[in-house]
Short mmCIF file of C-alpha atoms in Angstrom, two decimals:
data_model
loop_
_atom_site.label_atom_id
_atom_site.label_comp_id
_atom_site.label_asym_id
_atom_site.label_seq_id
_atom_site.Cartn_x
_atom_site.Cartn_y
_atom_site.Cartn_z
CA UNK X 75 236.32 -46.85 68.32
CA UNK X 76 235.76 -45.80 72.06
CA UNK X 77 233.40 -42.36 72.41
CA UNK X 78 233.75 -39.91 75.04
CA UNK X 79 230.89 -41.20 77.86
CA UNK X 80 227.18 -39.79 77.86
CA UNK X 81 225.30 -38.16 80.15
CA UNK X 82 222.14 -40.32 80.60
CA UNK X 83 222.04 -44.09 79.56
CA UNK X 84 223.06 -47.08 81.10
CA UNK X 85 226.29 -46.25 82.17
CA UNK X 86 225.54 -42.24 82.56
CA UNK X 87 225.17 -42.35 86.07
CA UNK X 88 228.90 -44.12 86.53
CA UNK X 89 230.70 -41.62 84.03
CA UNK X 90 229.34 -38.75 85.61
CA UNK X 91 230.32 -39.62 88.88
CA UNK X 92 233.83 -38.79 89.24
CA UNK X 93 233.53 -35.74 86.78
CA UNK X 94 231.11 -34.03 89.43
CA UNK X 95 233.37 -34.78 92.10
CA UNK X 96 236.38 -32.94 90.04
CA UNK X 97 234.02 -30.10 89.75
CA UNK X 98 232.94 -29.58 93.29
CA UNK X 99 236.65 -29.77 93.92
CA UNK X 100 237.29 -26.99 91.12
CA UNK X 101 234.19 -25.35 92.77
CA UNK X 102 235.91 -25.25 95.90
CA UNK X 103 239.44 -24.33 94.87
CA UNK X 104 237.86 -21.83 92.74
CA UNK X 105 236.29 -19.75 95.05
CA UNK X 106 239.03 -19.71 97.52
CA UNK X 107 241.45 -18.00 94.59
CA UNK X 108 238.44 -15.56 94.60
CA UNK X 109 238.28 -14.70 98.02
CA UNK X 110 235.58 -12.45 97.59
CA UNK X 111 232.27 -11.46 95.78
CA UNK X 112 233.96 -11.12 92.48
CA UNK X 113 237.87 -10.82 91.16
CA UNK X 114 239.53 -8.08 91.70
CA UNK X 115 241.70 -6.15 89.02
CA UNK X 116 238.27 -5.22 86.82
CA UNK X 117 237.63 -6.11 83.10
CA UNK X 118 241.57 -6.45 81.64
CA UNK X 119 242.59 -8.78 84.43
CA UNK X 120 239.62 -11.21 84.17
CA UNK X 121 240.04 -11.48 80.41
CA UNK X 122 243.70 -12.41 80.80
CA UNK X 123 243.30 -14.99 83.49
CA UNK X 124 240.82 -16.73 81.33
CA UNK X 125 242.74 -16.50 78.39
CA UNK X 126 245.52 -18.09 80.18
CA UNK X 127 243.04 -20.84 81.01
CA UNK X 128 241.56 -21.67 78.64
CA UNK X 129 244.78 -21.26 75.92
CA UNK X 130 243.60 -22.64 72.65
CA UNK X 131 239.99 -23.43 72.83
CA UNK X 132 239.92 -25.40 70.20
CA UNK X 133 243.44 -27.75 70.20
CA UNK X 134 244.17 -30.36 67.61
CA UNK X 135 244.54 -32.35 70.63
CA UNK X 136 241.85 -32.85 73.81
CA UNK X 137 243.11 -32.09 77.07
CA UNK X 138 242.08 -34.66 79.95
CA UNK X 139 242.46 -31.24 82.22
CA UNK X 140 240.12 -28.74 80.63
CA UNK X 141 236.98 -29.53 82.63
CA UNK X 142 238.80 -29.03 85.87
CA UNK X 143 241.15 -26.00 84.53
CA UNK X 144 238.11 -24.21 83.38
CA UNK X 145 235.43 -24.91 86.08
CA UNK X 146 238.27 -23.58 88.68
CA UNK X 147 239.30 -20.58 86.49
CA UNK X 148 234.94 -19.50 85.44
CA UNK X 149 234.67 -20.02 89.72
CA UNK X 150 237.38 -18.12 90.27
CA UNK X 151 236.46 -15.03 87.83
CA UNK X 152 232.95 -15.36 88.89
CA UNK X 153 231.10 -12.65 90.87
CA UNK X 154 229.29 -15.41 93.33
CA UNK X 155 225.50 -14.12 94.27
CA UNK X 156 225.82 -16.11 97.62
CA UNK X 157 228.81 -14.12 98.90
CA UNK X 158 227.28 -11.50 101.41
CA UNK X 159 228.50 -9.01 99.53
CA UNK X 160 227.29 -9.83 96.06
CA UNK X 161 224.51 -7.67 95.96
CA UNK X 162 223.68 -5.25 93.14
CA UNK X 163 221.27 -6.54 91.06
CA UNK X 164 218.29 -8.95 90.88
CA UNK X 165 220.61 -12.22 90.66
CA UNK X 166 219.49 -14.78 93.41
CA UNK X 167 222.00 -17.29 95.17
CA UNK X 168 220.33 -20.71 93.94
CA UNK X 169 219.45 -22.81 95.87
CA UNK X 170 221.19 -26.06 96.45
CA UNK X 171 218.12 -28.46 95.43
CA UNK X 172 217.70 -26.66 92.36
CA UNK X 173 221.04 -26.59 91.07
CA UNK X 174 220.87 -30.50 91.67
CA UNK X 175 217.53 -30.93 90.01
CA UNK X 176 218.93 -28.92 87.11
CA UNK X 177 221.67 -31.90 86.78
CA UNK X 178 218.91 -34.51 85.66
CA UNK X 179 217.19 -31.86 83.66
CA UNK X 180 221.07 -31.53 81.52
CA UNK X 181 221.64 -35.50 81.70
CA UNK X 182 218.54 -36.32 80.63
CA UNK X 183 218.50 -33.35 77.70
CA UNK X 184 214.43 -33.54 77.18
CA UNK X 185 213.09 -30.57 74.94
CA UNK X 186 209.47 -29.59 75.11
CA UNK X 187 209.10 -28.76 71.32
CA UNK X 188 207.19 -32.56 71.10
CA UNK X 189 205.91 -35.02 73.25
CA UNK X 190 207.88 -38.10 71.93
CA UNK X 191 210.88 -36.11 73.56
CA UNK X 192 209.70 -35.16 76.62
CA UNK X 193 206.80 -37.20 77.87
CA UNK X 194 207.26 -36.75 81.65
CA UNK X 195 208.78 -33.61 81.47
CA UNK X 196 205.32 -31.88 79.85
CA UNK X 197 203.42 -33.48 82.09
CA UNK X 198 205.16 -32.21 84.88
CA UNK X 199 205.23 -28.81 83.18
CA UNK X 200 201.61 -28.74 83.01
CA UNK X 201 201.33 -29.35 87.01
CA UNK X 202 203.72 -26.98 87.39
CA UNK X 203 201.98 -24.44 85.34
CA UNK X 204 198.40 -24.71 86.78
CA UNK X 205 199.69 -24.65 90.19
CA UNK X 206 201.63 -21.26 89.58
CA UNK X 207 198.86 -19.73 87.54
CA UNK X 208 196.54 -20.49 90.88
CA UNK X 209 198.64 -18.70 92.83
CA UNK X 210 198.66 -15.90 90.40
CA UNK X 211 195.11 -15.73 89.33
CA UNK X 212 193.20 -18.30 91.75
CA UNK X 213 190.85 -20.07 91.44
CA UNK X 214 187.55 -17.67 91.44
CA UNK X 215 188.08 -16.96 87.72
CA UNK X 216 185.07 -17.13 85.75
CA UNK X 217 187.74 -18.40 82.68
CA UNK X 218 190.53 -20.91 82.88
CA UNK X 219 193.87 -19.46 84.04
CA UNK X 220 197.17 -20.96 82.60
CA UNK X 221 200.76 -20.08 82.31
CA UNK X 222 203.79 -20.80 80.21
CA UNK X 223 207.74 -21.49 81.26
CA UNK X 224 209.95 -18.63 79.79
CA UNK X 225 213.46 -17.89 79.90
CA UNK X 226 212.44 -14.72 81.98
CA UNK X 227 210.49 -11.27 82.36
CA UNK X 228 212.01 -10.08 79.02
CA UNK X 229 210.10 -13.51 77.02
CA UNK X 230 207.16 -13.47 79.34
CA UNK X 231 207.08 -9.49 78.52
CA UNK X 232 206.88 -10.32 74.81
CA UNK X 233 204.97 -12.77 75.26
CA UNK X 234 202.49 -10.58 77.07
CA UNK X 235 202.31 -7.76 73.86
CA UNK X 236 202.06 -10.37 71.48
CA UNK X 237 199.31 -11.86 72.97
CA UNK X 238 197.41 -8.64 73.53
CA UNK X 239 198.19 -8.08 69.73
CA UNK X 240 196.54 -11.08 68.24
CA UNK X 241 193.40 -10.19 71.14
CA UNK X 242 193.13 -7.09 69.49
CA UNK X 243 192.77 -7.97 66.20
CA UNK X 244 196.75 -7.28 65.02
CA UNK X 245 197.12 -3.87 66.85
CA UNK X 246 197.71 -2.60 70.38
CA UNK X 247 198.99 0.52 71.70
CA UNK X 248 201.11 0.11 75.31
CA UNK X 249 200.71 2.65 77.83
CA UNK X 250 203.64 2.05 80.34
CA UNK X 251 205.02 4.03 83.14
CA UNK X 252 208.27 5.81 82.86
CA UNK X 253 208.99 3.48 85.68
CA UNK X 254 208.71 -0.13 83.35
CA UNK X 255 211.12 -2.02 82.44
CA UNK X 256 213.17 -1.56 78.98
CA UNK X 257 211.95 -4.72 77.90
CA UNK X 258 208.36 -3.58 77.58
CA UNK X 259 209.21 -0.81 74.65
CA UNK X 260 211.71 -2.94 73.11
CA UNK X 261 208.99 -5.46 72.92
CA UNK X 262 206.85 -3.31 71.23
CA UNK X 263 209.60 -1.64 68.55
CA UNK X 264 210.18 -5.49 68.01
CA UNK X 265 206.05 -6.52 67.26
CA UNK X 266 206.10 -3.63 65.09
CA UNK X 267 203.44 -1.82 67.70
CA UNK X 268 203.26 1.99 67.57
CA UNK X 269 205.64 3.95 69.71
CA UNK X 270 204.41 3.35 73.52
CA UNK X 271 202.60 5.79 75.51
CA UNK X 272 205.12 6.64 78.50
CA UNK X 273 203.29 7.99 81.52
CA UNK X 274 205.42 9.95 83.64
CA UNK X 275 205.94 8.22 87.46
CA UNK X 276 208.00 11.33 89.13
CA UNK X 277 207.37 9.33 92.63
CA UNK X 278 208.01 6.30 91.00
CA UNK X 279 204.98 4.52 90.80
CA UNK X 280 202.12 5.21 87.91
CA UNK X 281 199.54 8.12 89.13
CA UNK X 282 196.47 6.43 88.43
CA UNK X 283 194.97 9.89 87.53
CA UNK X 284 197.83 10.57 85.10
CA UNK X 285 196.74 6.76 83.59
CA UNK X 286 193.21 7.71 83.43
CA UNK X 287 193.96 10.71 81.14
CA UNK X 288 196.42 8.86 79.24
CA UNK X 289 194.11 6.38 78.26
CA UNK X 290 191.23 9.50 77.87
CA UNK X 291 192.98 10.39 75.02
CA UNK X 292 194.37 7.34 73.79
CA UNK X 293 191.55 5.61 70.61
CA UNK X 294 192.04 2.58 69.87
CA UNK X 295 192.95 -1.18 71.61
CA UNK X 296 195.37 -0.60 74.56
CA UNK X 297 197.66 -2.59 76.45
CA UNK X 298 198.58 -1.07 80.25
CA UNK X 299 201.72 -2.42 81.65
CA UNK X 300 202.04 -1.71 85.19
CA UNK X 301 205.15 -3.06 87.64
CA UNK X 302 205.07 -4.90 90.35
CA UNK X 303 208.71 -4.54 91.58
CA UNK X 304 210.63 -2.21 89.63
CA UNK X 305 214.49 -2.77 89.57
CA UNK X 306 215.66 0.19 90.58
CA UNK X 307 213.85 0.65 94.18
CA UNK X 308 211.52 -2.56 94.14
CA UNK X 309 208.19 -0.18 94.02
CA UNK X 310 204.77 -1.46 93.30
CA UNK X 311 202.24 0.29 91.22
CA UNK X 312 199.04 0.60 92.81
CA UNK X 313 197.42 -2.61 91.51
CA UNK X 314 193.73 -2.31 92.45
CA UNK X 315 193.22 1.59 91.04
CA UNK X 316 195.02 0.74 87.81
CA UNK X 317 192.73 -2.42 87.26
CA UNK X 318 189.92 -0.28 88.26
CA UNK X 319 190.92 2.42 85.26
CA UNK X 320 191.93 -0.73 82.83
CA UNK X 321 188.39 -1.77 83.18
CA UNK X 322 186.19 1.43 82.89
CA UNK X 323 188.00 2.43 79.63
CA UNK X 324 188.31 -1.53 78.20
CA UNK X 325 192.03 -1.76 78.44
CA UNK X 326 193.68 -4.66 78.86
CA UNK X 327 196.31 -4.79 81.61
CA UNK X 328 199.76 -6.42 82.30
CA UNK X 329 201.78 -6.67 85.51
CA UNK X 330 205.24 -7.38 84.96
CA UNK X 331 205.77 -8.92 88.50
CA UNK X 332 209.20 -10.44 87.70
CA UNK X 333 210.59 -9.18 90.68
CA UNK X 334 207.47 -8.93 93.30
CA UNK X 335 205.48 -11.24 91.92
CA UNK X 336 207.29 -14.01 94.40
CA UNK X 337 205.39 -12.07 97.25
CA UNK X 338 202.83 -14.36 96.54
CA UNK X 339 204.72 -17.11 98.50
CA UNK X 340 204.50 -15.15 101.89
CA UNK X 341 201.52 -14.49 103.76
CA UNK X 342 202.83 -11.19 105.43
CA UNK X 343 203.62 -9.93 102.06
CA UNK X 344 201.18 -11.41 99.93
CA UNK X 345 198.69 -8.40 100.27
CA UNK X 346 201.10 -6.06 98.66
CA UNK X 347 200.53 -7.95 95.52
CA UNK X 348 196.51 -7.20 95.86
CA UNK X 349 194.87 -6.40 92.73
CA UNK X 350 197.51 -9.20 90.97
CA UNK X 351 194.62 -11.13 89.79
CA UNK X 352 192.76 -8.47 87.88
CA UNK X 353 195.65 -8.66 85.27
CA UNK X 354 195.11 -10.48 81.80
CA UNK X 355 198.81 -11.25 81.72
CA UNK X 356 201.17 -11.85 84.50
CA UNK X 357 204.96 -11.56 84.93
CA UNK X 358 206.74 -13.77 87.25
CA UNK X 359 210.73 -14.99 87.53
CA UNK X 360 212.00 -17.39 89.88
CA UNK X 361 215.09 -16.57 89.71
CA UNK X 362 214.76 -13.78 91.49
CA UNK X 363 212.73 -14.42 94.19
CA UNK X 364 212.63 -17.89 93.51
CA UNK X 365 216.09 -18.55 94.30
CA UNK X 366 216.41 -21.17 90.83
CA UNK X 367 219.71 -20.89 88.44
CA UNK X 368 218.58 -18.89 84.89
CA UNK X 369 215.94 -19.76 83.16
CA UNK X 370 213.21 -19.60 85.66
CA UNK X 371 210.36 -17.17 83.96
CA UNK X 372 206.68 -17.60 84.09
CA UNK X 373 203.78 -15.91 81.90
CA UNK X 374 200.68 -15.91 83.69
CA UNK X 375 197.47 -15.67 81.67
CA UNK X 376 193.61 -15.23 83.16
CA UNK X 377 192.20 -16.88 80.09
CA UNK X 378 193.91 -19.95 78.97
CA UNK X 379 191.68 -19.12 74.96
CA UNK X 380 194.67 -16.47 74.96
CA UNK X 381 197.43 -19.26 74.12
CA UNK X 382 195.45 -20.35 71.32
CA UNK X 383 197.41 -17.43 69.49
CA UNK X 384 200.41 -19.82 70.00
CA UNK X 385 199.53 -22.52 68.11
CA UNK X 386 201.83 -24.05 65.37
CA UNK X 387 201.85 -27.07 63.16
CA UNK X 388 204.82 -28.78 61.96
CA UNK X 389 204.14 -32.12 60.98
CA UNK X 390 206.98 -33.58 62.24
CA UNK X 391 206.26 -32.39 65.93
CA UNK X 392 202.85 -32.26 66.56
CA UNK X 393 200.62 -33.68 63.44
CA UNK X 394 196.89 -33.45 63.26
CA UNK X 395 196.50 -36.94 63.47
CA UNK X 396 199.06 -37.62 66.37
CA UNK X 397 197.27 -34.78 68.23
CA UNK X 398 193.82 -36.70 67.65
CA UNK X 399 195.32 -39.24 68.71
CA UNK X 400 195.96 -38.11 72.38
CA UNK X 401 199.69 -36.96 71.98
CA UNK X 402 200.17 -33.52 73.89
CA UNK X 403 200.81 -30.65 71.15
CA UNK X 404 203.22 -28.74 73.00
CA UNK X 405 204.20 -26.39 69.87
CA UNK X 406 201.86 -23.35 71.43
CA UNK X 407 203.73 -23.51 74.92
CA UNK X 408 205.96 -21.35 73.57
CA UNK X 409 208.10 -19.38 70.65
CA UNK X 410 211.03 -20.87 70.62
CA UNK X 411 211.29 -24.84 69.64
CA UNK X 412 214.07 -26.51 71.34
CA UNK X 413 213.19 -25.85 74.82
CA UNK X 414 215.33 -27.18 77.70
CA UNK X 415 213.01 -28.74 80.76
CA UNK X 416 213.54 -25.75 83.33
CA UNK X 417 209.92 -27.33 84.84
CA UNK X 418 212.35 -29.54 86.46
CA UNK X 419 214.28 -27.33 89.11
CA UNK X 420 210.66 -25.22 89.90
CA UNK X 421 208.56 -28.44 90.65
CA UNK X 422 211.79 -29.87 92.83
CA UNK X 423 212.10 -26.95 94.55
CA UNK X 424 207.99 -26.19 95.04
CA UNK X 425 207.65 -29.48 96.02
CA UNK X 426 211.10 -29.57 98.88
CA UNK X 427 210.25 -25.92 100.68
CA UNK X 428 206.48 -25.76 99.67
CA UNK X 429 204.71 -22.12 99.80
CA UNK X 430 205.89 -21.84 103.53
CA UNK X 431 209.47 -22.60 102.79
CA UNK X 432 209.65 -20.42 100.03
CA UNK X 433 207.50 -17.45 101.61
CA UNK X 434 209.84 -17.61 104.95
CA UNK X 435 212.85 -16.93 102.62
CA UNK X 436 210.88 -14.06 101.38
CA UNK X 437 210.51 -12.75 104.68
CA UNK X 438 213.88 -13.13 105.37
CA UNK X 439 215.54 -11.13 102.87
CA UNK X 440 212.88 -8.40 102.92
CA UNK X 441 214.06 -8.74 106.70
CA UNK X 442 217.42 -8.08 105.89
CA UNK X 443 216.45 -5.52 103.75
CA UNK X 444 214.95 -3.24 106.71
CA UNK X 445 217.69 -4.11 108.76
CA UNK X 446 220.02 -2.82 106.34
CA UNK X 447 218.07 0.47 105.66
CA UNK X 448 218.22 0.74 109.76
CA UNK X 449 221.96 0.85 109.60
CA UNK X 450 222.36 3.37 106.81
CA UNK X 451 219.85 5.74 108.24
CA UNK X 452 221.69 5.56 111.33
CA UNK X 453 225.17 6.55 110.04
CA UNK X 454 226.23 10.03 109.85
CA UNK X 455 228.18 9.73 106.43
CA UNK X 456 225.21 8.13 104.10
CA UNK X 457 221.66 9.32 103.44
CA UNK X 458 218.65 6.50 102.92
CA UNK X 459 216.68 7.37 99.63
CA UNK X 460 213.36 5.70 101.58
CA UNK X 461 212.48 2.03 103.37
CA UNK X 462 212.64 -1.09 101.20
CA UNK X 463 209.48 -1.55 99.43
CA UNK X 464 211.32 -5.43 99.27
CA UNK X 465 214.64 -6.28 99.30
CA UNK X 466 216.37 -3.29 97.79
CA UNK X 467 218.05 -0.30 99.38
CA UNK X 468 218.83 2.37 97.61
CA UNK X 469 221.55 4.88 99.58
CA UNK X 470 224.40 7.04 98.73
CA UNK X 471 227.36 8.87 100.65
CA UNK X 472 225.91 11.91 102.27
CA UNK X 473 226.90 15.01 100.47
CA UNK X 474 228.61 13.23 97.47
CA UNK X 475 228.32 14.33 93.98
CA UNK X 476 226.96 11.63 91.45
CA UNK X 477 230.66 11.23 89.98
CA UNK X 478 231.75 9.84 93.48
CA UNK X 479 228.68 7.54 94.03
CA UNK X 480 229.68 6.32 90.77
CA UNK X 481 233.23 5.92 91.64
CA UNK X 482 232.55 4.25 95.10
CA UNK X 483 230.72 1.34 93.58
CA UNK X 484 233.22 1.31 90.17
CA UNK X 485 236.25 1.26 93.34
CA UNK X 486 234.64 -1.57 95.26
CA UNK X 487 233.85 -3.73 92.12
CA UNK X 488 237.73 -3.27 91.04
CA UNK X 489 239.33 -4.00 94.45
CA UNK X 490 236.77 -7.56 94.31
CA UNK X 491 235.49 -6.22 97.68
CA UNK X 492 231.61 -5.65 97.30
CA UNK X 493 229.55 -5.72 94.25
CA UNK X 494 226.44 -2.70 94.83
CA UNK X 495 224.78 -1.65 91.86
CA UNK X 496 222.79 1.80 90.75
CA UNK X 497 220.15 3.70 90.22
CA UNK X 498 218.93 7.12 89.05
CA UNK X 499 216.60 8.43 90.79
CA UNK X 500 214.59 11.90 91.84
CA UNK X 501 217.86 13.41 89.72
CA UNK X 502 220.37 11.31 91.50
CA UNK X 503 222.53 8.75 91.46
CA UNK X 504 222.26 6.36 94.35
CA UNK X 505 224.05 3.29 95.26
CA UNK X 506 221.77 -0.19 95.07
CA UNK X 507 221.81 -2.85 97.29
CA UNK X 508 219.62 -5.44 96.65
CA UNK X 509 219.33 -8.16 99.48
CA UNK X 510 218.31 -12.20 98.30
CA UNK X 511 220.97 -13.79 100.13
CA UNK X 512 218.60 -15.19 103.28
CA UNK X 513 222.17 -16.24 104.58
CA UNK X 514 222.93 -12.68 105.19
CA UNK X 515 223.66 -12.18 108.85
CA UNK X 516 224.27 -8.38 110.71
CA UNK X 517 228.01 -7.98 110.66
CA UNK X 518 227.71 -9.11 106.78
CA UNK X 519 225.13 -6.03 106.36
CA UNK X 520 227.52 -3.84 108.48
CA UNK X 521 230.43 -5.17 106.49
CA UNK X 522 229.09 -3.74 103.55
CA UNK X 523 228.11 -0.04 104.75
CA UNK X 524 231.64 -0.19 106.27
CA UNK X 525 233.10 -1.04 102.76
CA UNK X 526 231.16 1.97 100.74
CA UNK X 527 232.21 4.53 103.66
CA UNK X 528 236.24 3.62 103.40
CA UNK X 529 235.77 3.57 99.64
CA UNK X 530 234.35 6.95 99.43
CA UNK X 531 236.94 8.18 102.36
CA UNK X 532 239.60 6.88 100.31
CA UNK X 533 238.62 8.53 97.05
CA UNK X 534 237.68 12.26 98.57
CA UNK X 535 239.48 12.41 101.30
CA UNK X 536 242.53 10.27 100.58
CA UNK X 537 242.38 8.13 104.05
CA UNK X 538 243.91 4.59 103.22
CA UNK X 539 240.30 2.05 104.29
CA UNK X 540 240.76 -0.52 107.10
#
């Protein structure tokens, strides 16, 4: 009885041959039907164009079709992060090398729950990992720095409490700015950790005097999380004071750095990131600033002793006498089991641009960034909330009530024209635009203010945009 043909083997290679040259085709075709950032119409009209493409998911019957019908139809109802105007949140263009890397890594199916499954792939992971945690905590530690491969800053940030948790004893208390990410209390309502202390950051960045009195009256074993690129304006806390309060009151301190923490790679912006090494526990995504497809997270530790929290036995995976033996127990590397190889794509991509390559990306889009902040400030119909702190700009229509900034961005996103995103802040609502497309060019910048202005003509003032 013939099979359908396999990814990896012998003849894996062959068989997938002509199936990636039907998608790059649907790819292609796809994105065309598009036209644009994202489809227009809004939610309805995306749900029926996939239902009519994919009809019954589940036929008696294959179709030969259904790998081209459905690559074409996901690419054409896709909101494409390398389109110039694709920019609302923190969702990087990948980058080609990656995406390719990421091929083997799906042929090849390894999973780092056990050696016998992966044996070069946790090797690799372990270069991967020192190198990143030596860019993160260097090399000056007086204890061994590691780090872990996550699925992103929401793992790594769970990873992070739990970890201070079992340091602790079984109890920590986090003491967060108002300005952290939602992942951090979640986190600790899912540990079963007391409520967290929220500091209030009205300028958006913790007051390290407002810390120091929080943690004053705080008893007990503590856990400060401060941010390192926060996603609604890209601010950074101010590292070196908050490490310097962490340490006179014997808290331990986290950076979530899943957005800044790819600074690290530039040497104009590296110093912004100053202080990064202090933390116990770092933050870091690369596919944000990283420019790899989802999953690209990192957990940076100081100590490597932390991990030993980690550690599991299941006999069938990692027994005591295979471990004595000199197999790598790979159980501790993370919480989840089944873990797909995402090592591959990072080392591919470290290894192609190196930290140059990847820091004069950086500079680019933080470039773009500026430029774009230039152009708002300099039209008469939109007001600039401040300069990038990195690659997000934060602006809204001058003299336009929150419902309209709303309905500018809700406009563009249903005519498939731009996708900006949002952002409360000082009491208001402002438009988002955040900027990791290094392809971005000028007229693709002023494309994009252009857009938002006849969007918000059209909906107060009833002009018809050009």
């Amino acid at each position: 009885m013939s099979h359908p043909p396999l990814a990896s083997g012998p003849e894996g290679p062959r068989a997938l041959r002509p199936m990636l040259d039907t998608v790059l085709r649907a790819l292609d075709t796809g994105a065309r039907a598009r036209g644009g950032p994202l489809p227009a119409g809004g939610p309805q009209s995306v749900t029926a164009r996939i239902r009519q493409a994919a009809g019954d998911i589940l036929p008696d019957q294959g179709d030969p079709h259904a790998l081209r019908t459905l690559v074409h139809a996901f690419t054409e109802t896709a909101a494409d992060p390398a389109h110039p105007r694709c920019a609302a949140h923190l969702h990087c263009p990948p980058l080609a090398v990656a995406a390719a890397a990421d091929l083997a890594a799906s042929a090849l199916n390894p999973s780092l729950d056990s050696w016998d499954q992966a044996p070069g792939a946790s090797a690799l992971e372990h270069l991967v990992a020192q190198a990143l945690s030596r860019q993160i905590h260097g090399t000056g530690q007086p204890t061994a720095p590691d780090s872990l491969i996550t699925t992103g800053g929401t793992e790594s940030n769970q990873l992070a409490l739990l970890l201070a948790r079992e340091a602790h004893g079984g109890t920590v208390r986090l003491v967060c700015g108002a300005n952290a990410h939602h992942s951090l209390p979640r986190a600790a309502w899912l540990l079963g950790l007391p409520d967290p202390v929220v500091v209030p950051t009205p300028r958006g960045t913790f007051d390290p005097s407002a810390l120091d009195d929080a943690l004053t009256a705080q008893p007990g074993p503590v856990l400060v999380a401060a941010t390192a690129g926060t996603t609604d304006a890209g601010y950074i806390d101010p590292l070196p004071e908050i490490a310097a309060r962490c340490a006179d009151h014997g808290a331990r301190l986290h950076v979530d750095a899943a957005y800044g923490g790819g600074l690290l790679f530039s040497d104009r912006h590296r110093p912004r990131l100053t202080g990064l090494d202090a933390a116990d526990t770092v933050t870091l995504d690369l596919h944000k600033l990283g420019w790899q497809p989802v999953a690209a997270g990192l957990l940076a530790v100081r100590d490597a002793r932390d991990l030993a929290a980690l550690g599991q036995r299941a006999d069938y995976l990692n027994a005591a006498d295979d471990t004595e033996a000199g197999l790598p127990d790979l159980l501790g590397r993370s919480l989840r089991t089944t873990r797909r190889p995402d090592v591959l794509k990072l080392a591919v991509t470290l290894k192609t641009l190196g930290r140059q390559g990847l820091g004069a990306l950086i500079d680019q889009v933080c470039a773009r960034a500026r430029d774009f902040a230039a152009l708002v400030a300099e039209h008469p119909g939109f007001e600039l909330h401040a300069p990038p702190v990195i690659s997000t700009v934060l602006f809204r229509p001058a003299d336009a009530t929150d419902a309209t900034v709303a309905a500018v961005r809700r406009s563009l996103l249903t005519a498939g024209r731009a996708v900006l995103g949002r952002a409360r802040l000082d009491g208001r609502l402002w438009l988002k635009a955040t900027l990791l497309n290094p392809a971005t060019g000028p007229d693709d910048l002023a494309a994009l203010l252009h857009l938002a202005a006849a969007s918000r003509a059209t909906l107060v003032e009833g002009h018809t945009p050009r």
